[in-house]
Amino acid sequence: DGGITQSPKYLFRKEGQNVTLSCEQNLNHDAMYWYRQDPGQGLRLIYYSQIVNDFQKGDIAEGYSVSREKKESFPLTVTSAQKNPTAFYLCASSLNPGREQFFGPGTRLTVL
Amino acid sequence: GIQVEQSPPDLILQEGANSTLRCNFSDSVNNLQWFHQNPWGQLINLFYIPSGTKQNGRLSATTVATERYSLLYISSSQTTDSGVYFCAVDPNSNSGYALNFGKGTSLLVTP
């Protein structure tokens, strides 16, 4: 069954801890993206990757890091440097940059 | 950066009614997508429509790129249409062809 999966669905973190959110796709898409959504708002871009072993910062990259070692995987680490990490995190992919984007189900992160 | 404005911000309809959602954007775009976000947060693709008109069942969309707006039409609305509708654009000068989102239109369809 093709698609984009994200795990975990819910994540609770104590202040000062780093956490990693998983994003996997089996669509053979080259491009992958991480977005953040705050209540009542649209999505904002954190990081993107157009091809394996390459990634670039988006509009709100401070306090986050990513890797793209495999085509199908694009994990996001939320570090302790991120001042307000409680949010809904969505991963997306597209066949090529500029083509239609498809989204995973998201991870809700709460910092306690 | 590009501005994406959606209207109205909130909309309440009775089941069976029709509605039009609008998306205005401030610069030329490569791509425009409409999404429906369900109560669980999943973004569901409705249309990939950088220009022209498309229809899918009770939904249709029109993008007039030269005038920088797009419209989403919902006909014979159902309670399952409730949720937030987002317009998202990929500006010509954007980094990595990532999408810029509006703040959404929150739709509630009552029985």
XYZ file of N, CA and C in Angstrom:
669
model
N 0.855 -1.188 0.000
C 0.000 0.000 0.000
C 0.886 1.231 0.000
N 0.840 2.039 -1.061
C 1.732 3.169 -1.156
C 1.266 4.341 -0.336
N 2.225 5.126 0.175
C 1.842 6.300 0.915
C 2.975 6.850 1.744
N 2.604 7.794 2.596
C 3.548 8.453 3.486
C 3.140 8.135 4.918
N 4.081 7.651 5.691
C 3.799 7.335 7.085
C 4.645 8.213 7.991
N 4.052 8.584 9.115
C 4.756 9.367 10.130
C 4.558 8.680 11.476
N 5.614 8.697 12.257
C 5.504 8.139 13.604
C 6.400 8.916 14.552
N 6.010 8.991 15.846
C 4.736 8.490 16.360
C 3.592 9.454 16.018
N 2.380 9.057 16.348
C 1.238 9.925 16.108
C 1.195 11.051 17.148
N 1.498 10.699 18.392
C 1.577 11.665 19.489
C 2.929 11.500 20.174
N 3.503 12.630 20.614
C 4.812 12.595 21.261
C 4.845 13.642 22.346
N 5.282 13.210 23.523
C 5.423 14.138 24.643
C 6.896 14.220 25.003
N 7.348 15.436 25.234
C 8.778 15.647 25.496
C 8.957 16.588 26.672
N 9.961 16.328 27.448
C 10.301 17.265 28.511
C 11.202 18.342 27.944
N 11.135 19.503 28.535
C 12.012 20.599 28.107
C 13.461 20.169 28.206
N 14.247 20.540 27.204
C 15.664 20.210 27.222
C 16.013 18.921 26.506
N 15.013 18.167 26.070
C 15.257 16.908 25.363
C 15.163 17.102 23.857
N 15.980 16.354 23.141
C 15.838 16.272 21.689
C 14.895 15.108 21.365
N 14.098 15.268 20.311
C 13.252 14.168 19.846
C 13.319 14.099 18.333
N 13.145 12.885 17.808
C 13.184 12.686 16.354
C 11.846 12.162 15.868
N 11.310 12.828 14.839
C 10.059 12.445 14.208
C 10.388 11.720 12.911
N 9.699 10.604 12.698
C 9.966 9.788 11.522
C 9.021 10.136 10.381
N 9.554 10.113 9.154
C 8.747 10.256 7.948
C 9.298 9.290 6.899
N 8.442 8.396 6.424
C 8.830 7.411 5.424
C 7.824 7.423 4.282
N 8.331 7.285 3.036
C 7.430 7.191 1.890
C 7.897 6.077 0.957
N 6.942 5.365 0.389
C 7.263 4.302 -0.568
C 6.701 4.624 -1.946
N 6.646 5.916 -2.249
C 6.101 6.400 -3.521
C 7.189 6.650 -4.555
N 8.435 6.425 -4.157
C 9.587 6.697 -5.032
C 9.686 8.184 -5.394
N 9.281 9.021 -4.458
C 9.352 10.470 -4.671
C 10.747 10.995 -4.359
N 11.196 11.949 -5.197
C 12.509 12.549 -4.966
C 12.468 13.608 -3.867
N 11.417 14.440 -3.876
C 11.372 15.604 -2.986
C 10.577 15.302 -1.721
N 11.092 15.777 -0.598
C 10.398 15.630 0.687
C 10.477 16.934 1.465
N 9.456 17.155 2.304
C 9.307 18.439 2.998
C 8.822 18.205 4.432
N 9.223 19.096 5.330
C 8.669 19.149 6.670
C 8.014 20.505 6.876
N 6.769 20.454 7.399
C 6.015 21.654 7.721
C 5.575 21.595 9.179
N 5.338 22.761 9.725
C 4.815 22.886 11.085
C 3.497 23.635 11.024
N 2.505 23.180 11.829
C 1.222 23.854 11.901
C 0.913 24.189 13.357
N 0.624 25.451 13.612
C 0.179 25.909 14.926
C -1.333 26.117 14.889
N -1.991 26.058 16.040
C -3.460 26.135 16.078
C -4.013 27.337 15.315
N -4.984 27.069 14.450
C -5.645 28.131 13.699
C -4.804 28.753 12.598
N -3.702 28.107 12.268
C -2.796 28.668 11.273
C -2.603 27.720 10.100
N -2.048 28.280 9.027
C -1.605 27.435 7.928
C -0.272 26.784 8.257
N 0.268 26.056 7.294
C 1.524 25.351 7.489
C 2.703 26.242 7.114
N 3.815 26.041 7.828
C 5.045 26.776 7.521
C 6.170 25.787 7.295
N 7.060 26.115 6.342
C 8.111 25.210 5.921
C 9.286 25.214 6.887
N 9.725 24.022 7.312
C 10.881 23.885 8.196
C 12.130 23.543 7.386
N 12.096 22.434 6.673
C 13.205 21.976 5.836
C 12.636 21.290 4.604
N 13.468 21.222 3.566
C 13.089 20.468 2.391
C 14.315 19.780 1.800
N 14.029 18.730 1.035
C 15.084 17.971 0.370
C 14.606 17.629 -1.036
N 15.394 18.010 -2.022
C 15.009 17.737 -3.406
C 15.580 16.418 -3.912
N 16.604 15.912 -3.189
C 17.239 14.691 -3.642
C 18.005 14.097 -2.470
N 18.327 12.810 -2.563
C 19.043 12.149 -1.475
C 20.370 12.866 -1.195
N 20.711 12.926 0.090
C 21.965 13.527 0.563
C 22.032 15.041 0.365
N 20.887 15.655 0.140
C 20.837 17.111 0.027
C 19.583 17.621 0.716
N 19.726 18.693 1.496
C 18.568 19.316 2.115
C 18.881 20.792 2.370
N 17.811 21.579 2.473
C 17.943 23.034 2.633
C 16.988 23.532 3.715
N 17.377 24.636 4.344
C 16.532 25.242 5.371
C 15.328 25.926 4.738
N 14.215 25.840 5.451
C 13.030 26.583 5.067
C 12.914 27.858 5.879
N 11.678 28.336 6.038
C 11.458 29.627 6.680
C 11.689 29.619 8.190
N 11.510 28.456 8.831
C 11.577 28.411 10.299
C 12.480 27.273 10.761
N 13.683 27.174 10.236
C 14.567 26.028 10.492
C 15.282 26.072 11.843
N 15.306 27.211 12.497
C 16.065 27.320 13.737
C 15.545 26.358 14.793
N 16.462 25.570 15.376
C 16.080 24.618 16.411
C 15.697 23.251 15.881
N 15.814 23.054 14.573
C 15.491 21.779 13.934
C 16.693 21.282 13.134
N 16.758 19.961 12.921
C 17.747 19.399 12.017
C 17.128 18.204 11.292
N 17.692 17.881 10.110
C 17.177 16.767 9.307
C 18.340 16.002 8.714
N 18.013 14.846 8.127
C 18.969 14.094 7.329
C 18.190 13.455 6.180
N 18.926 13.154 5.099
C 18.274 12.467 3.969
C 19.283 11.448 3.411
N 19.489 10.394 4.157
C 20.454 9.366 3.769
C 19.865 8.351 2.811
N 18.535 8.221 2.844
C 17.842 7.303 1.942
C 16.708 8.048 1.257
N 16.378 7.633 0.062
C 15.343 8.327 -0.706
C 14.003 8.292 0.023
N 13.712 7.194 0.706
C 12.386 7.017 1.284
C 12.240 7.603 2.683
N 13.308 8.132 3.267
C 13.247 8.549 4.662
C 13.760 9.971 4.855
N 13.051 10.748 5.690
C 13.439 12.143 5.924
C 13.099 12.488 7.382
N 13.885 12.012 8.347
C 13.575 12.264 9.751
C 13.876 13.705 10.170
N 13.068 14.198 11.091
C 13.212 15.552 11.630
C 13.529 15.466 13.112
N 14.613 16.133 13.537
C 14.948 16.211 14.956
C 14.591 17.591 15.484
N 13.814 17.609 16.550
C 13.478 18.844 17.234
C 14.432 18.961 18.409
N 15.301 19.940 18.386
C 16.329 20.045 19.414
C 15.860 20.931 20.563
N 16.635 20.917 21.626
C 16.309 21.731 22.799
C 16.432 23.225 22.488
N 17.058 23.558 21.375
C 17.209 24.963 20.987
C 15.919 25.538 20.392
N 14.975 24.693 20.044
C 13.692 25.162 19.503
C 12.871 25.692 20.672
N 12.561 26.989 20.647
C 11.992 27.652 21.822
C 10.518 27.329 22.052
N 9.803 27.008 21.019
C 8.367 26.760 21.175
C 7.971 25.566 20.306
N 8.380 24.364 20.679
C 8.222 23.215 19.789
C 6.837 22.571 19.772
N 5.969 22.902 20.715
C 4.641 22.285 20.734
C 3.885 22.685 19.485
N 3.544 21.697 18.641
C 2.896 21.958 17.361
C 2.531 20.641 16.707
N 1.884 20.744 15.557
C 1.538 19.598 14.715
C 2.518 19.610 13.548
N 3.226 18.474 13.348
C 4.274 18.407 12.333
C 3.822 17.497 11.195
N 3.928 18.022 9.984
C 3.478 17.288 8.798
C 4.620 17.137 7.810
N 4.735 15.932 7.296
C 5.726 15.604 6.289
C 5.013 15.452 4.946
N 5.666 15.875 3.878
C 5.084 15.772 2.541
C 6.134 15.294 1.554
N 5.669 14.783 0.428
C 6.596 14.409 -0.637
C 5.958 14.682 -1.988
N 6.816 14.808 -3.012
C 6.328 14.961 -4.378
C 7.276 14.212 -5.302
N 6.757 13.789 -6.451
C 7.548 12.984 -7.389
C 8.852 13.710 -7.742
N 8.700 14.964 -8.107
C 9.823 15.843 -8.362
C 9.508 17.182 -7.719
N 10.518 18.012 -7.475
C 10.227 19.363 -6.979
C 9.304 20.091 -7.957
N 8.240 20.700 -7.418
C 7.301 21.426 -8.255
C 6.068 20.641 -8.654
N 6.084 19.347 -8.418
C 4.902 18.534 -8.716
C 3.966 18.499 -7.506
N 2.808 17.869 -7.676
C 1.815 17.821 -6.613
C 2.398 17.188 -5.349
N 2.123 17.838 -4.193
C 2.608 17.329 -2.917
C 1.518 16.539 -2.215
N 1.967 15.477 -1.529
C 1.081 14.618 -0.750
C 1.598 14.576 0.681
N 0.666 14.524 1.638
C 1.030 14.657 3.040
C 0.810 13.369 3.831
N 1.656 13.197 4.844
C 1.459 12.152 5.820
C 0.427 12.569 6.845
N 0.108 11.665 7.801
C -0.950 11.945 8.787
C -0.528 12.880 9.916
N 0.759 13.155 10.053
C 1.206 14.118 11.049
C 1.590 13.528 12.390
N 2.403 14.285 13.141
C 2.783 13.975 14.517
C 2.482 15.188 15.382
N 1.749 14.952 16.472
C 1.469 16.043 17.428
C 2.498 15.975 18.546
N 3.314 17.012 18.658
C 4.365 17.093 19.670
C 3.931 18.053 20.768
N 4.029 17.588 21.988
C 3.725 18.432 23.144
C 4.928 18.444 24.073
N 5.371 19.637 24.412
C 6.470 19.774 25.362
C 5.905 20.084 26.738
N 6.282 19.244 27.705
C 5.712 19.368 29.050
C 6.597 20.240 29.947
N 8.004 37.746 1.067
C 7.524 36.532 0.441
C 6.117 36.692 -0.076
N 5.635 35.684 -0.760
C 4.296 35.730 -1.336
C 3.237 35.711 -0.239
N 2.160 36.468 -0.459
C 1.033 36.488 0.479
C -0.106 35.652 -0.091
N -0.706 34.824 0.760
C -1.842 33.999 0.355
C -2.998 34.297 1.302
N -4.072 34.818 0.751
C -5.211 35.217 1.582
C -6.444 34.420 1.186
N -7.081 33.822 2.185
C -8.273 33.036 1.934
C -9.483 33.701 2.570
N -10.606 33.581 1.875
C -11.851 34.131 2.406
C -13.025 33.230 2.026
N -14.076 33.207 2.889
C -14.095 33.810 4.210
C -13.275 32.977 5.198
N -12.935 33.485 6.350
C -12.203 32.687 7.340
C -13.068 31.598 7.963
N -14.352 31.873 8.111
C -15.278 30.902 8.690
C -16.564 30.892 7.877
N -17.192 29.722 7.797
C -18.411 29.577 7.008
C -19.270 28.485 7.627
N -20.541 28.800 7.822
C -21.500 27.806 8.322
C -22.581 27.643 7.270
N -22.833 26.403 6.879
C -23.823 26.097 5.855
C -24.793 25.043 6.356
N -25.986 25.102 5.802
C -26.919 24.012 6.043
C -26.671 22.950 4.962
N -26.845 21.708 5.335
C -26.651 20.611 4.390
C -27.455 20.880 3.120
N -26.804 20.658 1.970
C -27.470 20.870 0.696
C -27.147 22.199 0.040
N -26.583 23.130 0.816
C -26.268 24.448 0.261
C -24.972 24.394 -0.551
N -24.807 25.431 -1.402
C -23.587 25.573 -2.195
C -22.716 26.665 -1.595
N -21.413 26.624 -1.873
C -20.519 27.665 -1.366
C -19.333 27.857 -2.301
N -18.727 29.037 -2.174
C -17.522 29.368 -2.933
C -16.471 29.895 -1.982
N -15.291 29.278 -2.013
C -14.157 29.710 -1.209
C -13.151 30.374 -2.149
N -12.532 31.433 -1.659
C -11.628 32.206 -2.512
C -10.221 32.200 -1.950
N -9.245 32.217 -2.871
C -7.828 32.295 -2.522
C -7.186 33.347 -3.423
N -6.647 34.400 -2.808
C -5.907 35.428 -3.542
C -4.422 35.293 -3.218
N -3.576 35.465 -4.211
C -2.138 35.406 -3.975
C -1.452 36.596 -4.646
N -0.317 36.990 -4.074
C 0.255 38.303 -4.396
C 1.300 38.273 -5.508
N 1.656 37.079 -6.015
C 2.686 37.002 -7.040
C 2.405 35.798 -7.933
N 3.139 35.690 -9.021
C 2.929 34.568 -9.936
C 3.376 33.262 -9.273
N 2.747 32.161 -9.686
C 3.003 30.880 -9.036
C 3.233 29.779 -10.059
N 4.021 28.777 -9.632
C 4.222 27.572 -10.444
C 3.074 26.592 -10.275
N 2.534 26.582 -9.060
C 1.647 25.494 -8.663
C 0.658 26.039 -7.646
N -0.553 25.518 -7.658
C -1.543 25.857 -6.642
C -2.301 24.579 -6.295
N -2.432 24.328 -5.004
C -3.163 23.153 -4.555
C -4.226 23.562 -3.551
N -5.344 22.828 -3.560
C -6.393 22.939 -2.552
C -6.399 21.648 -1.734
N -6.512 21.838 -0.407
C -6.550 20.705 0.516
C -7.754 20.834 1.446
N -8.210 19.681 1.925
C -9.191 19.622 2.995
C -8.513 18.967 4.190
N -8.504 19.662 5.340
C -7.939 19.076 6.550
C -9.079 18.530 7.398
N -9.047 17.230 7.631
C -10.141 16.621 8.397
C -9.916 16.807 9.899
N -10.889 16.424 10.724
C -10.755 16.670 12.178
C -9.548 15.988 12.811
N -8.981 14.991 12.180
C -7.802 14.308 12.714
C -6.501 14.935 12.229
N -6.611 15.956 11.415
C -5.433 16.681 10.975
C -4.888 16.267 9.618
N -5.410 15.201 9.052
C -4.918 14.727 7.752
C -5.256 15.723 6.654
N -4.263 16.061 5.839
C -4.478 16.922 4.685
C -4.805 16.055 3.483
N -5.980 16.276 2.926
C -6.448 15.489 1.787
C -6.367 16.347 0.541
N -5.706 15.829 -0.480
C -5.565 16.574 -1.736
C -6.910 16.679 -2.439
N -7.274 17.913 -2.796
C -8.490 18.116 -3.563
C -8.166 18.399 -5.027
N -7.333 19.405 -5.245
C -6.975 19.802 -6.605
C -5.537 20.277 -6.678
N -4.901 19.922 -7.784
C -3.610 20.482 -8.195
C -3.947 21.308 -9.421
N -3.969 22.647 -9.298
C -4.599 23.463 -10.338
C -3.881 24.797 -10.505
N -2.694 24.808 -11.142
C -1.988 26.072 -11.373
C -2.737 27.016 -12.307
N -3.626 26.460 -13.152
C -4.464 27.299 -14.010
C -5.636 26.453 -14.508
N -6.689 27.143 -14.990
C -7.805 26.439 -15.584
C -8.846 25.979 -14.587
N -9.683 25.057 -15.019
C -10.801 24.563 -14.227
C -10.777 23.043 -14.170
N -11.049 22.498 -12.975
C -11.142 21.060 -12.801
C -12.386 20.741 -11.976
N -12.911 19.558 -12.171
C -14.074 19.126 -11.395
C -13.848 17.717 -10.886
N -14.316 17.481 -9.650
C -14.248 16.155 -9.064
C -15.506 15.961 -8.220
N -16.510 15.334 -8.809
C -17.767 15.129 -8.091
C -18.463 16.440 -7.791
N -18.745 16.660 -6.506
C -19.438 17.896 -6.097
C -18.495 19.081 -5.965
N -17.217 18.851 -6.110
C -16.230 19.915 -5.973
C -15.678 20.310 -7.336
N -15.431 21.593 -7.475
C -14.721 22.074 -8.655
C -13.849 23.246 -8.249
N -12.848 23.520 -9.069
C -11.925 24.617 -8.773
C -11.554 25.321 -10.059
N -11.331 26.621 -9.923
C -10.884 27.437 -11.046
C -9.748 28.308 -10.567
N -8.659 28.347 -11.333
C -7.549 29.255 -11.048
C -7.360 30.179 -12.246
N -7.367 31.491 -11.975
C -7.062 32.497 -12.994
C -5.709 33.069 -12.631
N -4.663 32.480 -13.186
C -3.299 32.828 -12.775
C -2.955 34.282 -13.094
N -3.449 34.788 -14.207
C -3.116 36.160 -14.610
C -3.711 37.178 -13.644
N -4.821 36.811 -12.981
C -5.446 37.715 -12.015
C -5.163 37.294 -10.583
N -4.370 36.237 -10.406
C -3.861 35.817 -9.092
C -4.951 35.462 -8.102
N -5.864 34.591 -8.532
C -6.843 34.068 -7.589
C -7.295 32.694 -8.026
N -7.832 31.967 -7.040
C -8.414 30.661 -7.290
C -9.695 30.544 -6.484
N -10.651 29.789 -7.020
C -11.933 29.581 -6.368
C -12.201 28.092 -6.216
N -12.723 27.713 -5.057
C -13.138 26.334 -4.819
C -14.651 26.339 -4.611
N -15.365 25.571 -5.444
C -16.811 25.487 -5.349
C -17.212 24.162 -4.707
N -18.092 24.256 -3.731
C -18.647 23.048 -3.122
C -20.158 23.077 -3.354
N -20.662 22.087 -4.032
C -22.106 22.048 -4.291
C -22.761 20.968 -3.441
N -24.024 21.192 -3.136
C -24.818 20.226 -2.357
C -24.033 19.715 -1.151
N -23.631 20.649 -0.297
C -22.716 20.313 0.798
C -23.288 19.227 1.725
N -22.381 18.439 2.298
C -22.720 17.361 3.224
C -21.959 17.592 4.522
N -22.441 16.988 5.593
C -21.780 17.191 6.891
C -20.325 16.730 6.858
N -20.032 15.751 6.020
C -18.650 15.259 5.903
C -17.725 16.253 5.211
N -18.285 17.310 4.638
C -17.453 18.364 4.045
C -16.874 19.289 5.114
N -17.345 19.188 6.341
C -16.841 20.049 7.411
C -15.341 19.859 7.595
N -14.690 20.938 8.011
C -13.239 20.906 8.214
C -12.643 22.213 7.737
N -11.333 22.203 7.590
C -10.633 23.416 7.149
C -10.106 23.199 5.738
N -10.348 24.178 4.887
C -9.899 24.121 3.504
C -8.722 25.078 3.330
N -7.624 24.537 2.836
C -6.419 25.328 2.628
C -6.107 25.467 1.140
N -5.686 26.663 0.807
C -5.087 26.946 -0.491
C -3.584 27.072 -0.258
N -2.776 26.506 -1.136
C -1.321 26.577 -0.988
C -0.708 26.817 -2.359
N 0.287 27.698 -2.410
C 0.908 28.044 -3.684
C 2.413 27.854 -3.626
N 2.958 27.593 -4.770
C 4.408 27.439 -4.944
C 4.863 28.616 -5.810
N 5.475 29.624 -5.192
C 5.889 30.800 -5.968
C 7.024 30.477 -6.929
N 7.138 31.241 -7.965
C 8.187 30.998 -8.953
C 9.580 31.055 -8.350
N 9.759 31.931 -7.366
C 11.092 32.127 -6.813
C 11.304 31.348 -5.527
N 10.429 30.396 -5.240
C 10.475 29.733 -3.945
C 11.639 28.770 -3.821
N 12.000 28.506 -2.593
C 13.033 27.525 -2.306
C 12.450 26.125 -2.403
N 13.006 25.315 -3.271
C 12.648 23.912 -3.338
C 11.224 23.617 -3.739
N 10.522 24.590 -4.283
C 9.137 24.397 -4.713
C 8.236 24.044 -3.552
N 8.587 24.486 -2.352
C 7.737 24.249 -1.193
C 6.480 25.104 -1.292
N 5.450 24.682 -0.594
C 4.171 25.370 -0.658
C 4.059 26.447 0.418
N 3.442 27.567 0.051
C 3.083 28.622 0.999
C 1.572 28.546 1.203
N 1.182 28.415 2.461
C -0.220 28.183 2.782
C -0.931 29.455 3.227
N -2.231 29.543 2.876
C -3.092 30.521 3.503
C -3.486 30.037 4.886
N -4.288 30.848 5.594
C -4.702 30.480 6.941
C -5.938 29.585 6.952
N -6.528 29.377 5.798
C -7.622 28.426 5.707
C -9.001 29.034 5.859
N -9.993 28.291 5.384
C -11.411 28.593 5.609
C -11.988 27.438 6.416
N -12.520 27.757 7.579
C -13.109 26.730 8.435
C -14.582 26.587 8.091
N -14.978 25.416 7.594
C -16.345 25.165 7.137
C -17.054 24.211 8.091
N -18.253 24.595 8.485
C -19.119 23.720 9.275
C -20.433 23.534 8.516
N -20.752 22.288 8.210
C -22.014 21.972 7.539
C -22.930 21.316 8.557
N -24.082 21.934 8.781
C -25.029 21.429 9.788
C -26.151 20.630 9.123
N -26.665 19.627 9.853
C -27.741 18.779 9.268
C -29.015 19.585 9.036
